Short mmCIF file of C-alpha atoms in Angstrom, two decimals:
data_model
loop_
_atom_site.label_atom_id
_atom_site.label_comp_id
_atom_site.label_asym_id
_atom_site.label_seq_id
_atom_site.Cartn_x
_atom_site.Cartn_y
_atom_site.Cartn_z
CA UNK U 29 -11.40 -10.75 -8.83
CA UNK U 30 -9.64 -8.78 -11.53
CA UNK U 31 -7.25 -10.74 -13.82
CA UNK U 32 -4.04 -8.50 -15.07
CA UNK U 33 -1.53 -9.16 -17.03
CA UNK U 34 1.88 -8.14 -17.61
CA UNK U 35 4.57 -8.29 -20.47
CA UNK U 36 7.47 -9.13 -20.45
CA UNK U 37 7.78 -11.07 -17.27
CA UNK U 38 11.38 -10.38 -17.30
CA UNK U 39 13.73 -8.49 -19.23
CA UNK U 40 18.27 -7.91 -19.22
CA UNK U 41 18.58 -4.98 -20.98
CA UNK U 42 21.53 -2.51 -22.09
CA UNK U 43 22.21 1.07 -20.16
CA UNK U 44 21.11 4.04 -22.46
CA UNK U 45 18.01 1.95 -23.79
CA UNK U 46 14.32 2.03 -23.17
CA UNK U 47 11.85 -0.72 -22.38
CA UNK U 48 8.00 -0.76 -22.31
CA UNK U 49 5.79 -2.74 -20.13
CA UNK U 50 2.64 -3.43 -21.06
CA UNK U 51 -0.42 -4.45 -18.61
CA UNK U 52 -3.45 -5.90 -19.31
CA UNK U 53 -6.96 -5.43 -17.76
CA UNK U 54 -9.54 -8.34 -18.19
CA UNK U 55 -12.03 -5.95 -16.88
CA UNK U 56 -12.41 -1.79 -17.71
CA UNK U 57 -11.69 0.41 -15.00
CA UNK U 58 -10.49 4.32 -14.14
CA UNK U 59 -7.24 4.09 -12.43
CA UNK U 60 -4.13 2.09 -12.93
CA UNK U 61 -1.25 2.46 -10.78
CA UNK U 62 2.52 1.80 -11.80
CA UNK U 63 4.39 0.42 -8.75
CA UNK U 64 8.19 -0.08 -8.44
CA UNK U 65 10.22 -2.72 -6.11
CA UNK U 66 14.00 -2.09 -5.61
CA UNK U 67 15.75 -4.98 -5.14
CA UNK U 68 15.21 -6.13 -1.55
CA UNK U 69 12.80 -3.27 -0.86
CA UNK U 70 9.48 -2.08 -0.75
CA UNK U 71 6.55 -0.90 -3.38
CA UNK U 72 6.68 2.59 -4.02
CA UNK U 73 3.76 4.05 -6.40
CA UNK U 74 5.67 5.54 -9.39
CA UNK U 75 2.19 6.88 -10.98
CA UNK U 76 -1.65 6.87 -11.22
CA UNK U 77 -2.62 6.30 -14.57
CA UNK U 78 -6.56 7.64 -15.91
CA UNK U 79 -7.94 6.84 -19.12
CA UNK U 80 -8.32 10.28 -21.15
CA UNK U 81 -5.74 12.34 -19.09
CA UNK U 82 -2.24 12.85 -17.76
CA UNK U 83 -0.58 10.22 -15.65
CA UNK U 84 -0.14 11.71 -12.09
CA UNK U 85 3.26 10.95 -10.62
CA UNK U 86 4.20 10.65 -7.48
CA UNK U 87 7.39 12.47 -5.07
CA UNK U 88 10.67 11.47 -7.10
CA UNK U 89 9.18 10.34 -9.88
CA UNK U 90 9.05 12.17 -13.38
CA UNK U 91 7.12 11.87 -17.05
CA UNK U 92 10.61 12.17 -18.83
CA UNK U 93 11.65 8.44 -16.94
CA UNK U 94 8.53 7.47 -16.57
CA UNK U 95 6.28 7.85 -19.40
CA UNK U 96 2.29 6.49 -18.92
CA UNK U 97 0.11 5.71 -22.09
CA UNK U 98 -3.59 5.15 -21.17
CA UNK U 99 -5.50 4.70 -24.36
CA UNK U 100 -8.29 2.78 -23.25
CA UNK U 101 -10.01 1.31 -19.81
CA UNK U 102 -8.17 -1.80 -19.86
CA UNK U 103 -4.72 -1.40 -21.59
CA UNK U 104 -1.77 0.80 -19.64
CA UNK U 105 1.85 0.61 -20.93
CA UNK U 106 5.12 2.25 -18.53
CA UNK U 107 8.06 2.87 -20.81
CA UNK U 108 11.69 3.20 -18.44
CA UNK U 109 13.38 5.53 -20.84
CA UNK U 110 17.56 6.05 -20.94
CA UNK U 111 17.93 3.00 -18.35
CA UNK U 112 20.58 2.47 -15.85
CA UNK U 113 21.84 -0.05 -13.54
CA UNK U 114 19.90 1.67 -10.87
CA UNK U 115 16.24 1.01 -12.48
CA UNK U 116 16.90 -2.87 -11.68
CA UNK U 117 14.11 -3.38 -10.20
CA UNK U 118 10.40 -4.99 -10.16
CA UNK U 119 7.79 -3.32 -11.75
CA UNK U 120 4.09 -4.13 -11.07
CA UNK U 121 0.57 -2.60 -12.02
CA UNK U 122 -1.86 -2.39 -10.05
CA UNK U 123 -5.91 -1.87 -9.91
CA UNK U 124 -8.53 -1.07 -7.10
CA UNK U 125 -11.20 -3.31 -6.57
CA UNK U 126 -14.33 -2.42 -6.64
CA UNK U 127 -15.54 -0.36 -3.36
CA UNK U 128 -11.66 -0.48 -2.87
CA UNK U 129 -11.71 -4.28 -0.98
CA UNK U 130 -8.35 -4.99 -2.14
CA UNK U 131 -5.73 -3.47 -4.43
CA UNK U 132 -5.32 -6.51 -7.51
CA UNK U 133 -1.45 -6.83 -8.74
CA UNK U 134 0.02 -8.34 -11.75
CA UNK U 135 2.82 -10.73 -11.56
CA UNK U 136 5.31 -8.06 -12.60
CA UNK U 137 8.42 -7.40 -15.13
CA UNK U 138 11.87 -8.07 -13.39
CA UNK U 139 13.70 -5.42 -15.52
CA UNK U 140 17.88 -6.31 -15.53
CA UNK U 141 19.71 -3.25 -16.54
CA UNK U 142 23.46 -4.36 -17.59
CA UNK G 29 3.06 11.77 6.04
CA UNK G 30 1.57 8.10 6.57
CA UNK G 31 4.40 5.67 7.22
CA UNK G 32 4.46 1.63 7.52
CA UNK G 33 6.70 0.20 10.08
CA UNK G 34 7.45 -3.71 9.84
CA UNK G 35 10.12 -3.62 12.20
CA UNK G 36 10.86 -7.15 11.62
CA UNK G 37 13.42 -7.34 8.40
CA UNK G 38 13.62 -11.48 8.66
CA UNK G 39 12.26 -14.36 10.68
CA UNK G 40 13.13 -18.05 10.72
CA UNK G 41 11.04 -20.48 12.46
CA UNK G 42 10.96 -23.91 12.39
CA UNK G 43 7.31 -26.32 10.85
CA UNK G 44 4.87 -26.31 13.19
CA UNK G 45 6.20 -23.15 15.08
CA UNK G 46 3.49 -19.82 15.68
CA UNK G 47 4.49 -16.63 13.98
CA UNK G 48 4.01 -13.08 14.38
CA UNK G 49 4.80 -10.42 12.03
CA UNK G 50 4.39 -6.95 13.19
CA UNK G 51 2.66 -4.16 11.72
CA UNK G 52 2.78 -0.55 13.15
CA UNK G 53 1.22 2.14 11.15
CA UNK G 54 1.00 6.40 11.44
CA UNK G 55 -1.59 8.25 10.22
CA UNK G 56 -3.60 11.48 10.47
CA UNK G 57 -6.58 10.51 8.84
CA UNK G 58 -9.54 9.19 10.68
CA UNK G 59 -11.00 6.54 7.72
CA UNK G 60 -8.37 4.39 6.45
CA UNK G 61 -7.86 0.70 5.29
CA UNK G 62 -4.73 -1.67 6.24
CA UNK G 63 -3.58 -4.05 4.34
CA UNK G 64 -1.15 -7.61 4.26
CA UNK G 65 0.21 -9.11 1.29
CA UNK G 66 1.94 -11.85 0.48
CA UNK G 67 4.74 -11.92 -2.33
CA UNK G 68 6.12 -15.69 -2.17
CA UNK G 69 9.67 -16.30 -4.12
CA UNK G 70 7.88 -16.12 -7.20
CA UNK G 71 7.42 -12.45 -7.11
CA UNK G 72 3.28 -11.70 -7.20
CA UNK G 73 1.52 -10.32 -4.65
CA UNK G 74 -1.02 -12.27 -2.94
CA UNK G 75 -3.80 -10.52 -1.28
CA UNK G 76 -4.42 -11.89 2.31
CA UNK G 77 -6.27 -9.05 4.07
CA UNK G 78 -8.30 -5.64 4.20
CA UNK G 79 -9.51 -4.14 7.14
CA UNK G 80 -11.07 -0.30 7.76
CA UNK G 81 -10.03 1.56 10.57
CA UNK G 82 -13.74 0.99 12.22
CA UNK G 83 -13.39 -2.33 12.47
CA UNK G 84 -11.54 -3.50 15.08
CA UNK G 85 -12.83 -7.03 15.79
CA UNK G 86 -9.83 -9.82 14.98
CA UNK G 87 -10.05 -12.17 12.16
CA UNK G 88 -9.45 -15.45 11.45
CA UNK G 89 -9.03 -17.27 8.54
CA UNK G 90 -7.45 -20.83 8.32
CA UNK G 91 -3.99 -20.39 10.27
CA UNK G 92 -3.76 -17.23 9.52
CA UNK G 93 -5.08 -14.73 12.40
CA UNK G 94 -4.87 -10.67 12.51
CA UNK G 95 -5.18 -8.29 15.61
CA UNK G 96 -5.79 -4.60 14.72
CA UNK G 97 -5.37 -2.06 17.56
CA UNK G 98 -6.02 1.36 16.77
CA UNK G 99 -4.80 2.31 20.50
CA UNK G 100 -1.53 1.20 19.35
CA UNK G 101 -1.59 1.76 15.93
CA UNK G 102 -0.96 -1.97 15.19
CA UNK G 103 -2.08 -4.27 12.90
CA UNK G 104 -0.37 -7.54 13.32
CA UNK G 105 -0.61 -10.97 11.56
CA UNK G 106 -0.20 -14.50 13.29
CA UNK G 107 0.43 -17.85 11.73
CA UNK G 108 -0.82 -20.60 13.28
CA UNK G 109 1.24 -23.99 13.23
CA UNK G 110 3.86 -22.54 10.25
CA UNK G 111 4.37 -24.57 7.30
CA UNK G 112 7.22 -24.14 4.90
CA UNK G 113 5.25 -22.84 2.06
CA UNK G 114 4.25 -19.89 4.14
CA UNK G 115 7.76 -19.22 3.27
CA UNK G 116 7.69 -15.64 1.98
CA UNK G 117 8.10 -11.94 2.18
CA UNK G 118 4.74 -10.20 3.95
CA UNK G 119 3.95 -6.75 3.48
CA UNK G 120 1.61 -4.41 5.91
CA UNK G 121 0.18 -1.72 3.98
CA UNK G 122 -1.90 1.62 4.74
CA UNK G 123 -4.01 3.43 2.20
CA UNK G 124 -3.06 6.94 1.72
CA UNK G 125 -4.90 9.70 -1.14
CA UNK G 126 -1.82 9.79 -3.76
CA UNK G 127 -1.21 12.96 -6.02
CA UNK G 128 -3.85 12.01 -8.33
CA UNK G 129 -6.32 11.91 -5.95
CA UNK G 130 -7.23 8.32 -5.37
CA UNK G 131 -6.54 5.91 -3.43
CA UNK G 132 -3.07 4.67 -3.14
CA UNK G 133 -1.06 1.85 -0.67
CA UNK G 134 1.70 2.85 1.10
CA UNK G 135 4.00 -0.41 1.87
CA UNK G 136 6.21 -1.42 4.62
CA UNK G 137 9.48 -2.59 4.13
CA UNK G 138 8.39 -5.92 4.68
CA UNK G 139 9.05 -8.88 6.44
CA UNK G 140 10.85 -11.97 4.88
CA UNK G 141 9.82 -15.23 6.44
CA UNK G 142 11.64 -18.56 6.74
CA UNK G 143 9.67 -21.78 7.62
CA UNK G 144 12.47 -24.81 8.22
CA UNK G 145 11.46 -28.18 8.00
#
């Protein structure tokens, strides 16, 4: 299994700012996925993420918001740019096993925006 | 579009009690993979269970127990004899191609489950 890591684990930050999440691969791989949990809801995929190229994002979800760095094939940071109370939320990335057995999460950045 | 129903938003059982958490799923495609994860209070998903849409034989692990029926487009998980740290919110999941052309999970709203002592 794939270890990943995330930083911060947490963060309370100020309306109008910008925060970047980093995650950490222990292992290379192709894709990284940005997920995001609303407060009491589901995961939604914000963005696919390959090394060398444009992040792909999904329905409702833009590169002005949402910027995606991918500079190598274990290192992906999400930046959540001009933040309001409404991007609250939990933010998680993600990896594909191999032969796609099971979709590896880290622990995630609860993001607090005040 | 593929869509994840968990029509159960919470259940509360008491130790020792059997669970069932309900899964229904909607898809066009013909090869597809379901998911269940577990996120307890402390907020990471767990990874319980994978299973392709050609296999339909039931599986067991432990207490936990899954029954996939394609004829109803179900895919629900039992606990056996419930213990309070099963406490947690479960989520069904269905993979799905996403704009960038892999393979992406499509969650359900999930299910937030209470084991009493």
């Amino acid at each position: 299994s794939a270890v990943i890591s995330q930083k911060p684990s947490r963060d309370i930050c100020q309306r109008g700012t910008s925060l970047t999440i980093q995650c950490q691969v222990d292992s290379q791989v192709t894709m990284m996925f940005w997920y995001r949990q609303q407060p009491g809801q589901s995961l939604t995929l914000i963005a696919t993420a390959n090394q060398g190229s444009e992040a792909t994002y999904e329905s409702g979800f833009v590169i002005d918001k949402f910027p995606i760095s991918r500079p190598n094939l274990t290192f992906s940071t999400l930046t959540v740019s001009n933040m309001s109370p409404e991007d609250s939320s939990i933010y998680l990335c993600s990896i594909l096993g191999q032969g796609y057995t099971e979709a590896f999460f880290g622990q995630g950045t609860r993001l607090t925006v005040v | 579009a593929q869509k994840v129903t968990q029509a159960q938003t919470e259940i509360s059982v008491v130790e020792k009690e059997d669970v069932t958490l309900d899964c229904v799923y909607e898809t066009r495609d013909t090869t597809y993979y379901l998911f269940w994860y577990k996120q307890p209070p402390s907020g990471e998903l767990v990874f319980l269970i994978r299973r392709n849409s050609f296999d339909e034989q039931n599986e067991i692990s432990g207490r936990y127990s899954w029954n996939f029926q394609k004829s109803t487009s179900s895919f629900n998980f039992t606990i056996t004899a419930s213990q309070v740290v099963d406490s947690a919110v479960y989520f069904c999941a269905l993979s799905e191609v996403s704009q960038g052309g892999s393979e992406k999970l499509v969650f359900g709203k999930g299910t937030k489950l209470t084991v009493n002592p």
